[in-house]
CSV table of C-alpha atoms in Angstrom, one decimal:
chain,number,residue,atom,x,y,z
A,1,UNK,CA,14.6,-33.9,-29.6
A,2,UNK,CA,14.1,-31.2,-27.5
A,3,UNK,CA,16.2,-29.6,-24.1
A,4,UNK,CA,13.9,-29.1,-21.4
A,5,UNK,CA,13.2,-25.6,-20.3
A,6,UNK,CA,12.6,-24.6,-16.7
A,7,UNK,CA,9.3,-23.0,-16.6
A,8,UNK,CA,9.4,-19.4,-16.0
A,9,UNK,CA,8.7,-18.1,-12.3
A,10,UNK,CA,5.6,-16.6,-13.3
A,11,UNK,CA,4.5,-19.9,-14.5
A,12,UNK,CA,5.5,-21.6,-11.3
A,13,UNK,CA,4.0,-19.7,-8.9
A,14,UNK,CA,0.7,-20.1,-10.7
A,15,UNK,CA,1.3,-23.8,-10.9
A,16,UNK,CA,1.4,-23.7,-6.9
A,17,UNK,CA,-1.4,-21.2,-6.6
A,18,UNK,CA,-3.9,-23.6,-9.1
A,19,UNK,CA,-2.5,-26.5,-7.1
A,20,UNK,CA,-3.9,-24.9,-4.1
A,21,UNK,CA,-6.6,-23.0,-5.4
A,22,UNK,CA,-8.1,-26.3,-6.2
A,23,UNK,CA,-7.9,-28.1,-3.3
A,24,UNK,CA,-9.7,-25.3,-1.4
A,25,UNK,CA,-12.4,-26.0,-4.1
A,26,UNK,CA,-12.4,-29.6,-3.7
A,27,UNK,CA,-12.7,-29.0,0.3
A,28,UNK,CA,-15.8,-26.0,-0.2
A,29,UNK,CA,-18.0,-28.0,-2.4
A,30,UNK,CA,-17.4,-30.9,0.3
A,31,UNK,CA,-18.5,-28.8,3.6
A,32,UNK,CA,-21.1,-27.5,1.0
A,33,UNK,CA,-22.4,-31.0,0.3
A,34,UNK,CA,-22.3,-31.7,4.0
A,35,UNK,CA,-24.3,-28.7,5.1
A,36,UNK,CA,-27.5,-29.8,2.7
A,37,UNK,CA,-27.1,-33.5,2.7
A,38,UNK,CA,-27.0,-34.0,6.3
A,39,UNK,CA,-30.1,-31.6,7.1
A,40,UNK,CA,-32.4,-33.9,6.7
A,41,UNK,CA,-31.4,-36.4,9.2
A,42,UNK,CA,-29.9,-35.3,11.9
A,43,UNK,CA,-30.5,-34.6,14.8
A,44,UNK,CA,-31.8,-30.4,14.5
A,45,UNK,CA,-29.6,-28.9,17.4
A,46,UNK,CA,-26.7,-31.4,16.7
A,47,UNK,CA,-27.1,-30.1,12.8
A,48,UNK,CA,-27.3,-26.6,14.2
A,49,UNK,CA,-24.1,-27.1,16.1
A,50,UNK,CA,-22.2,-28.5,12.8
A,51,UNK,CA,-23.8,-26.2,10.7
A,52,UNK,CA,-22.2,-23.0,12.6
A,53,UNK,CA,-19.0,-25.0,12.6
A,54,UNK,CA,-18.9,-25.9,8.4
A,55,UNK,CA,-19.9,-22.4,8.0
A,56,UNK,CA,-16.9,-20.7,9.9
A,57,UNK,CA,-14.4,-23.2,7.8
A,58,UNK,CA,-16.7,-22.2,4.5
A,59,UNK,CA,-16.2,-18.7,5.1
A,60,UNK,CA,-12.2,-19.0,5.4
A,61,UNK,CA,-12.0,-21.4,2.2
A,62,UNK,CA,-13.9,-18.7,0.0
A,63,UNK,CA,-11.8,-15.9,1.7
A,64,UNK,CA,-8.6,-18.1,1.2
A,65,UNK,CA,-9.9,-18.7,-2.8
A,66,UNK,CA,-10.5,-15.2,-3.1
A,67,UNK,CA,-6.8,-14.5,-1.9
A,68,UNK,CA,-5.6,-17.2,-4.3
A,69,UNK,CA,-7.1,-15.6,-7.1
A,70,UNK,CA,-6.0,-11.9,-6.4
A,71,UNK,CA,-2.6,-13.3,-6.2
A,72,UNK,CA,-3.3,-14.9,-10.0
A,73,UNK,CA,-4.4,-11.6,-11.6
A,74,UNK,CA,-1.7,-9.8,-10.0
A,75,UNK,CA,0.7,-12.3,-11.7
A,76,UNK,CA,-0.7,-12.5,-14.7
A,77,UNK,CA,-0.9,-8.8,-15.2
A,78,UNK,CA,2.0,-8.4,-14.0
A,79,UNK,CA,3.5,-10.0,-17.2
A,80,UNK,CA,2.7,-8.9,-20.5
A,81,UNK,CA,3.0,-12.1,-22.1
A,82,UNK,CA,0.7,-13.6,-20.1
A,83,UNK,CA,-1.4,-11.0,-20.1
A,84,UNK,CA,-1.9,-11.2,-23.6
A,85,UNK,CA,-2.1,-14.5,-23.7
A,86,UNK,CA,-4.7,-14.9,-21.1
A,87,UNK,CA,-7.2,-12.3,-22.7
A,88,UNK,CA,-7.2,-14.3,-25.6
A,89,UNK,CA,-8.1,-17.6,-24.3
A,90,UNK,CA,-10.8,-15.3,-21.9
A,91,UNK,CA,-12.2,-14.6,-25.3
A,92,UNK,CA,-13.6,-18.1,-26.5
A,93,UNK,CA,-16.8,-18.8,-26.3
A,94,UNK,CA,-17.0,-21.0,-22.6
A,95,UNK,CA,-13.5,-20.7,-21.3
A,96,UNK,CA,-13.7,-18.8,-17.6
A,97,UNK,CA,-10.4,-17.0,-15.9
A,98,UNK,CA,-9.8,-20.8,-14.3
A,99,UNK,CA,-9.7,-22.4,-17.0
A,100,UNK,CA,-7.5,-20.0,-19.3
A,101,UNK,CA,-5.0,-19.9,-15.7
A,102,UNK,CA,-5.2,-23.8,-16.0
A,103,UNK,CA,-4.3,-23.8,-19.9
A,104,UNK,CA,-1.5,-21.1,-19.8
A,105,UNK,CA,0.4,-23.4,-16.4
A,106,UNK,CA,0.0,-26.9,-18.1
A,107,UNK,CA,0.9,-25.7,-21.7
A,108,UNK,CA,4.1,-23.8,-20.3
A,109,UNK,CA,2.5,-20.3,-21.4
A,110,UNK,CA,2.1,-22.3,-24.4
A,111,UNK,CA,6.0,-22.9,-24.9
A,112,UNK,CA,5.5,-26.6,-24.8
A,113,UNK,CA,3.9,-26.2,-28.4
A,114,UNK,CA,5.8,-25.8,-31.2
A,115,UNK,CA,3.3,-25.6,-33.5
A,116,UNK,CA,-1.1,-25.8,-33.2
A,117,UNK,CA,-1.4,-29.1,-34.5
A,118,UNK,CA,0.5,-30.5,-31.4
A,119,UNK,CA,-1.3,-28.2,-28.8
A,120,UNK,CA,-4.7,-29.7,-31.1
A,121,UNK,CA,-3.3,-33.5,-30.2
A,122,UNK,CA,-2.5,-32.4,-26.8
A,123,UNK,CA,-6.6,-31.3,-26.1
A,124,UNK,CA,-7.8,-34.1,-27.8
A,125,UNK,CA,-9.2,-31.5,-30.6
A,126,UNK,CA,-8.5,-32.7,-34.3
């Protein structure tokens, strides 16, 4: 058995951040779906009317994501562990910046692990 440990504020603020982060990401690739799906059948000056309305809110979404992720990196590099931590997992072969943020907030920075075996189990790699 063991205690529960409140998650560091570091790790809490990028919890939020990812939270929102992805939503914004969810809502892009929607407008962006919108904006080539729809082309083809509508009506050209009603589609030129949406079109000049999605592209206003995709504009924002990529300037809010780009906000978002500033505000990771300063966080990140803002604590050493972390730091470390997230260069590492930058490292491997396929794993982006979202991804090693992603890793580092649902695995505690890692403190939910005490050993690799259970961090193995908890990926599904064996």
């Amino acid at each position: 058995v063991r205690l529960f440990v409140l998650p560091q504020k570091a790790i809490s603020s990028l919890r939020e951040l990812v939270s929102e982060q992805e939503l914004y990401i969810v809502d892009k690739k929607k407008y962006q779906g919108q904006l080539t799906d729809e082309k083809s059948f509508m009506d050209p000056q009603d589609y030129r009317q949406k079109s000049a309305r999605l592209k206003v809110l995709l504009k924002d979404l990529k300037a809010a994501i780009r906000a978002i992720e500033e505000k990771i990196r300063k966080i990140i590099e803002g604590d050493e562990k972390l730091s470390h931590q997230f260069k590492l997992l930058c490292s491997i072969d396929g794993v982006g910046e979202r991804t090693a943020v992603k890793v580092i907030v649902e695995t505690n920075a890692f403190r939910d692990f005490t050993d690799a075996r259970k961090f193995c189990c908890f990926t599904n790699l064996q």
